[in-house]
Every structure is written in C-alpha cells, then in structure tokens.
PDB file of C-alpha atoms and ligand atoms in Angstrom:
ATOM      1  CA  MET A   1      49.806 122.259  64.618  1.00 34.00           C
ATOM      2  CA  GLY A   2      49.027 118.719  65.635  1.00 34.00           C
ATOM      3  CA  GLU A   3      47.526 117.242  68.759  1.00 34.00           C
ATOM      4  CA  HIS A   4      49.574 117.270  71.896  1.00 34.00           C
ATOM      5  CA  ASP A   5      49.181 115.300  75.052  1.00 35.00           C
ATOM      6  CA  SER A   6      50.160 117.540  77.921  1.00 33.00           C
ATOM      7  CA  THR A   7      49.903 114.609  80.318  1.00 33.00           C
ATOM      8  CA  ALA A   8      52.694 112.775  78.539  1.00 35.00           C
ATOM      9  CA  PHE A   9      55.450 114.718  80.250  1.00 38.00           C
ATOM     10  CA  GLY A  10      56.186 115.596  83.813  1.00 36.00           C
ATOM     11  CA  ARG A  11      57.119 119.068  85.020  1.00 34.00           C
ATOM     12  CA  ARG A  12      60.768 118.101  85.143  1.00 32.00           C
ATOM     13  CA  THR A  13      60.752 117.254  81.471  1.00 37.00           C
ATOM     14  CA  MET A  14      58.995 120.458  80.554  1.00 38.00           C
ATOM     15  CA  LEU A  15      61.514 122.501  82.529  1.00 33.00           C
ATOM     16  CA  ALA A  16      64.303 120.687  80.771  1.00 33.00           C
ATOM     17  CA  LEU A  17      62.750 121.567  77.475  1.00 39.00           C
ATOM     18  CA  VAL A  18      62.670 125.290  78.239  1.00 34.00           C
ATOM     19  CA  GLY A  19      65.465 126.859  76.308  1.00 33.00           C
ATOM     20  CA  ALA A  20      65.872 123.757  74.239  1.00 35.00           C
ATOM     21  CA  SER A  21      62.735 124.056  72.137  1.00 38.00           C
ATOM     22  CA  SER A  22      61.013 126.878  70.369  1.00 37.00           C
ATOM     23  CA  ALA A  23      58.380 128.841  72.237  1.00 33.00           C
ATOM     24  CA  THR A  24      55.873 127.700  69.672  1.00 35.00           C
ATOM     25  CA  ALA A  25      56.666 124.064  70.287  1.00 38.00           C
ATOM     26  CA  LEU A  26      56.403 124.425  74.039  1.00 37.00           C
ATOM     27  CA  ALA A  27      53.165 126.324  73.799  1.00 34.00           C
ATOM     28  CA  GLY A  28      51.821 123.450  71.740  1.00 36.00           C
ATOM     29  CA  CYS A  29      52.905 120.825  74.232  1.00 38.00           C
ATOM     30  CA  LEU A  30      51.752 122.684  77.308  1.00 34.00           C
ATOM     31  CA  GLY A  31      48.383 123.654  75.792  1.00 33.00           C
ATOM     32  CA  GLY A  32      45.149 122.601  77.472  1.00 33.00           C
ATOM     33  CA  ASP A  33      44.833 123.284  81.187  1.00 35.00           C
ATOM     34  CA  GLY A  34      48.507 124.014  81.773  1.00 35.00           C
ATOM     35  CA  GLY A  35      49.856 120.482  82.138  1.00 36.00           C
ATOM     36  CA  GLU A  36      48.918 118.371  85.165  1.00 35.00           C
ATOM     37  CA  GLU A  37      51.550 116.605  87.223  1.00 36.00           C
ATOM     38  CA  THR A  38      52.354 113.109  86.052  1.00 36.00           C
ATOM     39  CA  PRO A  39      55.165 110.708  86.896  1.00 37.00           C
ATOM     40  CA  THR A  40      58.430 112.036  85.517  1.00 42.00           C
ATOM     41  CA  PRO A  41      59.562 110.077  82.491  1.00 44.00           C
ATOM     42  CA  THR A  42      63.111 108.859  82.646  1.00 47.00           C
ATOM     43  CA  ALA A  43      65.482 107.176  80.279  1.00 48.00           C
ATOM     44  CA  THR A  44      64.860 103.440  80.242  1.00 59.00           C
ATOM     45  CA  PRO A  45      66.620 100.405  78.805  1.00 64.00           C
ATOM     46  CA  SER A  46      64.501 100.913  75.704  1.00 71.00           C
ATOM     47  CA  ASP A  47      66.348 104.187  75.038  1.00 78.00           C
ATOM     48  CA  ARG A  48      68.962 102.499  72.930  1.00 87.00           C
ATOM     49  CA  VAL A  49      70.137 105.007  70.382  1.00 93.00           C
ATOM     50  CA  PRO A  50      73.506 105.344  68.676  1.00 93.00           C
ATOM     51  CA  GLU A  51      75.812 107.688  70.547  1.00 93.00           C
ATOM     52  CA  GLN A  52      75.469 110.486  67.998  1.00 91.00           C
ATOM     53  CA  TYR A  53      71.800 110.908  68.929  1.00 93.00           C
ATOM     54  CA  ARG A  54      72.096 110.999  72.733  1.00 93.00           C
ATOM     55  CA  THR A  55      72.400 114.785  73.038  1.00 94.00           C
ATOM     56  CA  ALA A  56      71.708 115.708  69.430  1.00 92.00           C
ATOM     57  CA  THR A  57      69.664 118.728  68.353  1.00 90.00           C
ATOM     58  CA  GLY A  58      66.212 118.358  66.826  1.00 88.00           C
ATOM     59  CA  ALA A  59      64.771 120.148  63.816  1.00 84.00           C
ATOM     60  CA  GLY A  60      63.409 122.934  66.000  1.00 81.00           C
ATOM     61  CA  GLY A  61      66.706 123.552  67.802  1.00 84.00           C
ATOM     62  CA  GLY A  62      65.938 121.674  71.017  1.00 90.00           C
ATOM     63  CA  GLU A  63      68.629 119.463  72.494  1.00 93.00           C
ATOM     64  CA  ARG A  64      67.942 115.854  73.445  1.00 95.00           C
ATOM     65  CA  ASP A  65      68.342 115.144  77.171  1.00 94.00           C
ATOM     66  CA  PRO A  66      68.716 111.374  77.620  1.00 93.00           C
ATOM     67  CA  ASP A  67      67.632 111.691  81.277  1.00 93.00           C
ATOM     68  CA  ASN A  68      64.308 113.320  80.432  1.00 93.00           C
ATOM     69  CA  LEU A  69      62.557 111.356  77.763  1.00 95.00           C
ATOM     70  CA  ALA A  70      59.014 110.110  77.493  1.00 95.00           C
ATOM     71  CA  SER A  71      58.437 106.453  76.742  1.00 95.00           C
ATOM     72  CA  LYS A  72      56.867 105.627  73.416  1.00 96.00           C
ATOM     73  CA  SER A  73      53.773 104.311  75.142  1.00 95.00           C
ATOM     74  CA  ASP A  74      53.389 107.587  77.074  1.00 95.00           C
ATOM     75  CA  VAL A  75      52.958 109.447  73.812  1.00 97.00           C
ATOM     76  CA  SER A  76      51.139 106.688  71.893  1.00 96.00           C
ATOM     77  CA  TYR A  77      53.950 106.450  69.380  1.00 96.00           C
ATOM     78  CA  GLN A  78      53.091 104.612  66.174  1.00 95.00           C
ATOM     79  CA  SER A  79      55.215 103.735  63.176  1.00 91.00           C
ATOM     80  CA  GLN A  80      52.711 105.167  60.691  1.00 88.00           C
ATOM     81  CA  PRO A  81      51.814 108.806  59.927  1.00 86.00           C
ATOM     82  CA  GLN A  82      48.511 110.248  61.029  1.00 85.00           C
ATOM     83  CA  GLY A  83      46.533 112.844  59.121  1.00 78.00           C
ATOM     84  CA  GLY A  84      49.541 113.837  57.035  1.00 74.00           C
ATOM     85  CA  GLN A  85      51.641 114.407  60.153  1.00 83.00           C
ATOM     86  CA  GLN A  86      54.750 112.394  60.820  1.00 87.00           C
ATOM     87  CA  CYS A  87      57.983 112.583  62.745  1.00 88.00           C
ATOM     88  CA  SER A  88      60.039 113.886  59.830  1.00 85.00           C
ATOM     89  CA  GLY A  89      57.940 117.062  59.919  1.00 84.00           C
ATOM     90  CA  CYS A  90      58.028 117.422  63.703  1.00 88.00           C
ATOM     91  CA  THR A  91      60.045 120.053  65.520  1.00 90.00           C
ATOM     92  CA  PHE A  92      61.391 117.386  67.882  1.00 94.00           C
ATOM     93  CA  TYR A  93      62.693 115.051  65.186  1.00 91.00           C
ATOM     94  CA  ILE A  94      66.410 114.335  64.852  1.00 90.00           C
ATOM     95  CA  PRO A  95      67.043 113.164  61.272  1.00 83.00           C
ATOM     96  CA  ASP A  96      68.955 109.991  60.422  1.00 80.00           C
ATOM     97  CA  LYS A  97      72.644 110.394  61.178  1.00 79.00           C
ATOM     98  CA  ASN A  98      74.032 106.976  60.278  1.00 79.00           C
ATOM     99  CA  GLY A  99      72.247 105.957  57.101  1.00 72.00           C
ATOM    100  CA  ASP A 100      69.984 103.321  58.644  1.00 80.00           C
ATOM    101  CA  GLY A 101      66.811 105.174  57.691  1.00 78.00           C
ATOM    102  CA  VAL A 102      65.676 106.053  61.216  1.00 87.00           C
ATOM    103  CA  GLY A 103      66.413 108.999  63.475  1.00 90.00           C
ATOM    104  CA  ALA A 104      65.607 109.949  67.056  1.00 94.00           C
ATOM    105  CA  CYS A 105      63.576 112.481  68.992  1.00 95.00           C
ATOM    106  CA  THR A 106      64.528 115.137  71.509  1.00 96.00           C
ATOM    107  CA  ILE A 107      61.654 114.207  73.841  1.00 96.00           C
ATOM    108  CA  VAL A 108      60.851 110.524  73.183  1.00 96.00           C
ATOM    109  CA  GLU A 109      63.140 107.602  73.870  1.00 96.00           C
ATOM    110  CA  GLY A 110      64.631 105.226  71.356  1.00 95.00           C
ATOM    111  CA  THR A 111      65.086 105.362  67.637  1.00 95.00           C
ATOM    112  CA  ILE A 112      62.291 107.021  65.703  1.00 94.00           C
ATOM    113  CA  ASP A 113      60.958 106.238  62.263  1.00 91.00           C
ATOM    114  CA  PRO A 114      60.638 109.354  60.074  1.00 87.00           C
ATOM    115  CA  SER A 115      57.206 108.007  59.073  1.00 86.00           C
ATOM    116  CA  GLY A 116      56.141 107.623  62.703  1.00 91.00           C
ATOM    117  CA  TYR A 117      53.844 109.809  64.740  1.00 94.00           C
ATOM    118  CA  CYS A 118      52.940 110.459  68.368  1.00 95.00           C
ATOM    119  CA  THR A 119      50.518 112.639  70.290  1.00 95.00           C
ATOM    120  CA  SER A 120      53.259 115.178  71.094  1.00 95.00           C
ATOM    121  CA  TYR A 121      53.773 116.006  67.424  1.00 93.00           C
ATOM    122  CA  VAL A 122      54.445 119.678  66.759  1.00 91.00           C
ATOM    123  CA  ALA A 123      54.828 120.781  63.159  1.00 86.00           C
ATOM    124  CA  HIS A 124      58.276 122.173  62.522  1.00 80.00           C
ATOM    125  CA  GLU A 125      58.004 125.846  61.647  1.00 69.00           C
ATOM    126  CA  GLN A 126      59.995 127.187  58.724  1.00 54.00           C
ATOM    127  CA  ASN A 127      61.026 130.802  58.830  1.00 46.00           C
ATOM    128  CA  GLY A 128      61.725 131.283  55.151  1.00 41.00           C
ATOM    129  CA  GLY A 129      58.518 133.148  54.398  1.00 41.00           C
ATOM    130  CA  ASP A 130      56.934 136.312  55.623  1.00 43.00           C
ATOM    131  CA  GLY A 131      54.668 134.531  58.035  1.00 43.00           C
ATOM    132  CA  GLY A 132      56.795 131.474  58.736  1.00 43.00           C
ATOM    133  CA  GLU A 133      53.953 129.206  57.620  1.00 45.00           C
ATOM    134  CA  SER A 134      53.889 125.778  59.159  1.00 54.00           C
ATOM    135  CA  VAL A 135      55.407 123.125  56.933  1.00 76.00           C
ATOM    136  CA  SER A 136      52.390 120.863  56.956  1.00 83.00           C
ATOM    137  CA  PRO A 137      49.892 119.825  54.323  1.00 88.00           C
ATOM    138  CA  ILE A 138      46.637 121.729  54.094  1.00 89.00           C
ATOM    139  CA  ASP A 139      43.210 120.942  52.678  1.00 90.00           C
ATOM    140  CA  VAL A 140      43.261 121.156  48.912  1.00 92.00           C
ATOM    141  CA  PRO A 141      41.287 124.230  47.815  1.00 93.00           C
ATOM    142  CA  GLU A 142      38.373 123.408  45.532  1.00 93.00           C
ATOM    143  CA  ASP A 143      39.754 125.645  42.807  1.00 94.00           C
ATOM    144  CA  ALA A 144      43.390 124.538  42.992  1.00 95.00           C
ATOM    145  CA  ARG A 145      44.727 123.305  39.691  1.00 97.00           C
ATOM    146  CA  CYS A 146      47.567 120.832  39.361  1.00 97.00           C
ATOM    147  CA  ALA A 147      50.715 122.865  38.815  1.00 97.00           C
ATOM    148  CA  VAL A 148      51.909 120.355  36.220  1.00 97.00           C
ATOM    149  CA  CYS A 149      48.884 119.063  34.267  1.00 97.00           C
ATOM    150  CA  ASP A 150      46.297 121.762  35.155  1.00 96.00           C
ATOM    151  CA  MET A 151      43.614 119.303  36.311  1.00 97.00           C
ATOM    152  CA  MET A 152      41.613 120.154  39.440  1.00 97.00           C
ATOM    153  CA  ALA A 153      43.591 118.594  42.292  1.00 97.00           C
ATOM    154  CA  ALA A 154      40.589 118.454  44.649  1.00 96.00           C
ATOM    155  CA  ASN A 155      38.827 116.127  42.221  1.00 96.00           C
ATOM    156  CA  PHE A 156      41.266 113.378  43.126  1.00 97.00           C
ATOM    157  CA  PRO A 157      41.171 113.120  46.917  1.00 96.00           C
ATOM    158  CA  GLU A 158      42.784 109.680  46.948  1.00 96.00           C
ATOM    159  CA  TRP A 159      45.612 110.665  44.644  1.00 97.00           C
ATOM    160  CA  ASN A 160      46.408 114.351  45.004  1.00 97.00           C
ATOM    161  CA  ALA A 161      49.611 115.799  46.419  1.00 97.00           C
ATOM    162  CA  GLN A 162      51.038 119.159  47.371  1.00 96.00           C
ATOM    163  CA  ALA A 163      54.263 121.058  47.934  1.00 96.00           C
ATOM    164  CA  VAL A 164      55.274 124.253  49.668  1.00 93.00           C
ATOM    165  CA  HIS A 165      58.284 126.456  49.033  1.00 91.00           C
ATOM    166  CA  ALA A 166      60.366 128.283  51.598  1.00 88.00           C
ATOM    167  CA  ASP A 167      58.579 131.526  50.723  1.00 87.00           C
ATOM    168  CA  ASP A 168      55.230 129.837  51.509  1.00 86.00           C
ATOM    169  CA  THR A 169      54.243 129.456  47.867  1.00 91.00           C
ATOM    170  CA  ARG A 170      52.087 126.316  47.852  1.00 94.00           C
ATOM    171  CA  GLU A 171      51.280 124.161  44.860  1.00 96.00           C
ATOM    172  CA  PHE A 172      48.871 121.268  44.417  1.00 97.00           C
ATOM    173  CA  PHE A 173      48.976 118.253  42.151  1.00 98.00           C
ATOM    174  CA  CYS A 174      46.498 115.683  40.930  1.00 98.00           C
ATOM    175  CA  THR A 175      48.883 112.804  41.607  1.00 98.00           C
ATOM    176  CA  ALA A 176      52.296 111.740  42.826  1.00 98.00           C
ATOM    177  CA  GLY A 177      53.396 111.594  39.192  1.00 98.00           C
ATOM    178  CA  CYS A 178      52.818 115.305  38.785  1.00 98.00           C
ATOM    179  CA  ALA A 179      54.293 116.094  42.211  1.00 98.00           C
ATOM    180  CA  THR A 180      57.516 114.205  41.482  1.00 98.00           C
ATOM    181  CA  THR A 181      57.705 115.789  38.036  1.00 98.00           C
ATOM    182  CA  TYR A 182      57.368 119.200  39.675  1.00 98.00           C
ATOM    183  CA  TYR A 183      60.158 118.267  42.076  1.00 97.00           C
ATOM    184  CA  ALA A 184      62.388 117.051  39.232  1.00 97.00           C
ATOM    185  CA  VAL A 185      61.745 119.914  36.794  1.00 97.00           C
ATOM    186  CA  THR A 186      60.875 122.685  39.211  1.00 96.00           C
ATOM    187  CA  ASP A 187      62.185 125.452  36.968  1.00 95.00           C
ATOM    188  CA  GLN A 188      59.528 124.749  34.335  1.00 96.00           C
ATOM    189  CA  PHE A 189      56.534 124.671  36.661  1.00 96.00           C
ATOM    190  CA  ALA A 190      57.267 126.732  39.776  1.00 95.00           C
ATOM    191  CA  ALA A 191      56.087 130.305  40.216  1.00 93.00           C
ATOM    192  CA  THR A 192      58.931 131.041  42.628  1.00 92.00           C
ATOM    193  CA  ASP A 193      62.685 130.570  42.865  1.00 91.00           C
ATOM    194  CA  ALA A 194      62.464 129.676  46.554  1.00 91.00           C
ATOM    195  CA  ASP A 195      63.536 126.174  47.536  1.00 92.00           C
ATOM    196  CA  ILE A 196      60.924 123.480  48.033  1.00 93.00           C
ATOM    197  CA  ALA A 197      60.386 123.184  51.796  1.00 91.00           C
ATOM    198  CA  GLY A 198      57.870 120.336  51.921  1.00 92.00           C
ATOM    199  CA  VAL A 199      56.205 117.747  49.709  1.00 95.00           C
ATOM    200  CA  TRP A 200      53.261 115.475  50.584  1.00 95.00           C
ATOM    201  CA  VAL A 201      51.925 112.564  48.605  1.00 97.00           C
ATOM    202  CA  ARG A 202      49.222 109.999  49.302  1.00 97.00           C
ATOM    203  CA  ASP A 203      50.343 106.642  50.621  1.00 96.00           C
ATOM    204  CA  LEU A 204      48.898 104.135  48.171  1.00 96.00           C
ATOM    205  CA  ASN A 205      47.613 101.923  50.992  1.00 95.00           C
ATOM    206  CA  SER A 206      46.157 104.438  53.444  1.00 93.00           C
ATOM    207  CA  ARG A 207      45.476 107.253  50.944  1.00 94.00           C
ATOM    208  CA  GLU A 208      46.643 109.601  53.705  1.00 92.00           C
ATOM    209  CA  LEU A 209      49.002 112.445  52.865  1.00 93.00           C
ATOM    210  CA  VAL A 210      52.494 111.487  54.003  1.00 93.00           C
ATOM    211  CA  ASP A 211      55.813 113.288  53.907  1.00 92.00           C
ATOM    212  CA  GLY A 212      56.924 112.960  50.308  1.00 94.00           C
ATOM    213  CA  THR A 213      60.529 113.691  51.222  1.00 92.00           C
ATOM    214  CA  ALA A 214      60.627 110.595  53.424  1.00 90.00           C
ATOM    215  CA  ALA A 215      58.404 108.355  51.296  1.00 94.00           C
ATOM    216  CA  TYR A 216      59.405 105.376  49.193  1.00 95.00           C
ATOM    217  CA  TYR A 217      58.235 105.352  45.596  1.00 97.00           C
ATOM    218  CA  ALA A 218      57.722 102.193  43.567  1.00 98.00           C
ATOM    219  CA  LEU A 219      58.362 103.091  39.946  1.00 98.00           C
ATOM    220  CA  GLU A 220      55.182 101.640  38.471  1.00 97.00           C
ATOM    221  CA  THR A 221      55.192 101.221  34.683  1.00 96.00           C
ATOM    222  CA  ASP A 222      51.915  99.389  34.051  1.00 95.00           C
ATOM    223  CA  GLN A 223      49.195 101.853  33.050  1.00 93.00           C
ATOM    224  CA  ASP A 224      46.512  99.278  33.789  1.00 93.00           C
ATOM    225  CA  ARG A 225      47.477  98.214  37.281  1.00 93.00           C
ATOM    226  CA  TYR A 226      45.502 101.078  38.809  1.00 90.00           C
ATOM    227  CA  ASP A 227      42.803 103.300  37.396  1.00 90.00           C
ATOM    228  CA  ASP A 228      44.668 106.407  38.482  1.00 92.00           C
ATOM    229  CA  PRO A 229      44.630 109.930  37.061  1.00 93.00           C
ATOM    230  CA  MET A 230      47.159 110.532  34.256  1.00 92.00           C
ATOM    231  CA  ARG A 231      47.231 106.752  33.628  1.00 89.00           C
ATOM    232  CA  VAL A 232      50.431 105.901  35.496  1.00 95.00           C
ATOM    233  CA  ASN A 233      52.226 107.222  38.560  1.00 98.00           C
ATOM    234  CA  PRO A 234      55.006 106.250  40.918  1.00 98.00           C
ATOM    235  CA  ALA A 235      53.367 104.491  43.883  1.00 98.00           C
ATOM    236  CA  PRO A 236      54.213 106.231  47.182  1.00 97.00           C
ATOM    237  CA  PHE A 237      54.445 104.476  50.529  1.00 96.00           C
ATOM    238  CA  SER A 238      55.382 105.832  53.918  1.00 91.00           C
ATOM    239  CA  SER A 239      57.262 102.642  54.751  1.00 91.00           C
ATOM    240  CA  ARG A 240      59.814 100.785  52.686  1.00 92.00           C
ATOM    241  CA  GLU A 241      58.244  97.530  53.827  1.00 92.00           C
ATOM    242  CA  ASP A 242      54.994  98.438  52.062  1.00 94.00           C
ATOM    243  CA  ALA A 243      56.882  99.466  48.928  1.00 96.00           C
ATOM    244  CA  VAL A 244      58.673  96.125  48.893  1.00 96.00           C
ATOM    245  CA  ALA A 245      55.353  94.297  49.261  1.00 97.00           C
ATOM    246  CA  TYR A 246      54.028  96.294  46.306  1.00 97.00           C
ATOM    247  CA  VAL A 247      56.894  95.422  43.940  1.00 98.00           C
ATOM    248  CA  ASP A 248      56.855  91.798  45.111  1.00 98.00           C
ATOM    249  CA  GLU A 249      53.305  91.410  43.782  1.00 97.00           C
ATOM    250  CA  VAL A 250      54.419  91.658  40.155  1.00 97.00           C
ATOM    251  CA  ASP A 251      57.187  90.198  37.995  1.00 97.00           C
ATOM    252  CA  TYR A 252      58.164  93.397  36.211  1.00 97.00           C
ATOM    253  CA  LEU A 253      59.219  95.335  39.344  1.00 97.00           C
ATOM    254  CA  SER A 254      61.954  94.621  41.880  1.00 97.00           C
ATOM    255  CA  GLU A 255      63.378  96.368  44.924  1.00 96.00           C
ATOM    256  CA  ASP A 256      65.679  98.201  42.511  1.00 97.00           C
ATOM    257  CA  ASP A 257      62.565 100.051  41.388  1.00 97.00           C
ATOM    258  CA  ILE A 258      61.990 101.591  44.827  1.00 96.00           C
ATOM    259  CA  VAL A 259      63.407 105.111  45.086  1.00 96.00           C
ATOM    260  CA  GLU A 260      63.230 108.149  47.322  1.00 95.00           C
ATOM    261  CA  LEU A 261      62.147 111.606  46.201  1.00 96.00           C
ATOM    262  CA  SER A 262      65.715 112.734  45.609  1.00 94.00           C
ATOM    263  CA  ALA A 263      65.993 110.167  42.787  1.00 96.00           C
ATOM    264  CA  PHE A 264      63.421 111.937  40.652  1.00 97.00           C
ATOM    265  CA  ASP A 265      65.208 113.682  37.817  1.00 97.00           C
ATOM    266  CA  ARG A 266      64.346 114.746  34.315  1.00 97.00           C
ATOM    267  CA  GLU A 267      64.636 111.173  33.027  1.00 97.00           C
ATOM    268  CA  LEU A 268      61.976 109.963  35.458  1.00 97.00           C
ATOM    269  CA  ALA A 269      59.901 113.047  34.766  1.00 97.00           C
ATOM    270  CA  GLU A 270      60.032 112.124  31.072  1.00 97.00           C
ATOM    271  CA  GLN A 271      58.858 108.626  31.967  1.00 96.00           C
ATOM    272  CA  TYR A 272      55.796 109.848  33.862  1.00 97.00           C
ATOM    273  CA  ARG A 273      54.947 113.214  32.318  1.00 97.00           C
ATOM    274  CA  GLY A 274      57.092 113.495  29.194  1.00 95.00           C
ATOM    275  CA  GLN A 275      54.190 114.943  27.216  1.00 94.00           C
ATOM    276  CA  LEU A 276      54.089 117.959  29.536  1.00 96.00           C
ATOM    277  CA  LEU A 277      57.786 118.805  29.545  1.00 96.00           C
ATOM    278  CA  GLU A 278      59.290 121.535  27.437  1.00 94.00           C
TER     279      GLU A 278
HETATM  280  S1  LIG B 301      58.056 110.805  68.343  1.00 55.68           S
HETATM  281 FE1  LIG B 301      57.882 111.836  66.367  1.00 55.68          FE
HETATM  282  S2  LIG B 301      55.956 113.002  66.444  1.00 55.68           S
HETATM  283 FE2  LIG B 301      56.474 112.395  68.567  1.00 55.68          FE
HETATM  284  S3  LIG B 301      57.560 114.186  69.372  1.00 55.68           S
HETATM  285 FE3  LIG B 301      59.116 112.769  68.573  1.00 55.68          FE
HETATM  286  S4  LIG B 301      59.505 113.393  66.440  1.00 55.68           S
HETATM  287 FE4  LIG B 301      57.581 114.384  67.154  1.00 55.68          FE
END
C-alpha cells in the first residue's frame, strides 16, 4: 500500500467516503495519528470533468462526490508514476470513459492521467486469489527467472518486468520484450489459467516500474539502438508524449509504431521472441 497524506482531506470528506470506499482504502487514508482537522476541500472551477465522471464509481467501489474533492495540490498530484505506483492501479481511480486517454478520481478533482500519482494513492485490491494480494509490483526475488527466456530477472534492474494473475501467481521477466510476449502467448508460458491481473514494465526514461496495461510501447526494431537484454525490446513509456519523442528521434519509426499492451499478439511476439515460441 502506498503513502497516504491524512492531512489532505477534511473530516467532511472522510465521512463522505465512508460507505463509498473499501475499509482497506479508508484505513490507508486515515492512517497515522487519526487524521487532523484541515480545511474541507470543496469542488472548485478546476473540477471540470465530463458529466459521466461526476458521480462515477472508482475501481474500489467508492462513488465520486463532486462536492467533496481534494484539490490536486492538496494531494501533491503529479502526472508521472512514483515507485511503480500510479493512478490506474489506485482504488480511487475511475478509468477512461470517453476514449480520451484520461479518467477521473473519486476523491481528487479534475481529470486524472492513468499514469499519474498522488500522496493519497491506495493500491486497488483484487479479490481473485486466496489472500486478495495487492495488485502492485514487488521487489524482484534474487532467484526469479524470466518466465519466457529463463534468464535471472533480478540481474537486469533497469529492464526487468513482472506480471500477476488473478490467483496471485506472479511471474518475472528480464525485459519488456519477454513480458509482452508472455502477455501475447500466455498459454505457452503461464503456470496458471487465471487471468492476468497486472503487468509492470520499466519506463525507458525513468527506469521505474510503471503500469504495463496503461503504458505506451514504441515498437523498436533496431537491435543496436540500446544495449538491452535479448538484443531488442519494445520501448515502454508511461506517457504517450515520451513515446512520441522516442519515435521522432529516428527515421524508421513513426507514431504508427506506438501501441498499447492490448496490441501485443502472436505476430509481435514472433517479432521480439520468435526463437522462444513453440
Ligand atoms: S489522484 Fe490518482 S493516486 Fe491520487 S487518489 Fe486519485 S486515482 Fe489515486
């Protein structure tokens, strides 16, 4: 569970959240010394969200109350992930409803980037497994082998990736190329039939783990552009803007070569890891 700033919300907001958020989420937000009184946040002119978000439900089941929202500055909102945590994995996140690539939040005003982060982040809990393990990345165990190529994932701290299934089965990868291959050809590599519940890859700029399901991948083809494991990999970025900057640097890539995780299929798996496919 991520850091939470109990001073970011007034008592009125917290009361409004009771019944709208999971007990786990509230416990995380209240944490610390029990939450000191601060000025009550209210909706402001900056809370301009499309109508379908105004009272929408977040990932954790809480309902957005447009009269009880924290300002982005209250919660130190940023448009980049932090430590592998980002809005798309937060219990308060309301996913994109109109195809513009951004969503909203049940407790913070305005539109929210799925790659964003704030101090009130609470990892969204999945209940598919026995223990309902948090859908967040974890430290790569020293002995974890890449589920696709069998290399030691921990040996590549700037490149490795990971995934977790709904039954809490977790797999690690040396690179984004192996992670996306695993996603595309799961039947060959997975030790479980449970759905994939989370994927994390390293942003090529920050080398931080970011939500692979919300990342943008530049389909790199030049084996010599980077000295990366397995010679060539799709280049992940948490923001489309960074992916565009990456493809703009070379003549052989264009914005048509930027895809999301859902685009990875057997054909792309063949391109990156064809030698490992059955
Ligand atoms: S802004 Fe993002 S990280 Fe902060 S509470 Fe909302 S969804 Fe969670």
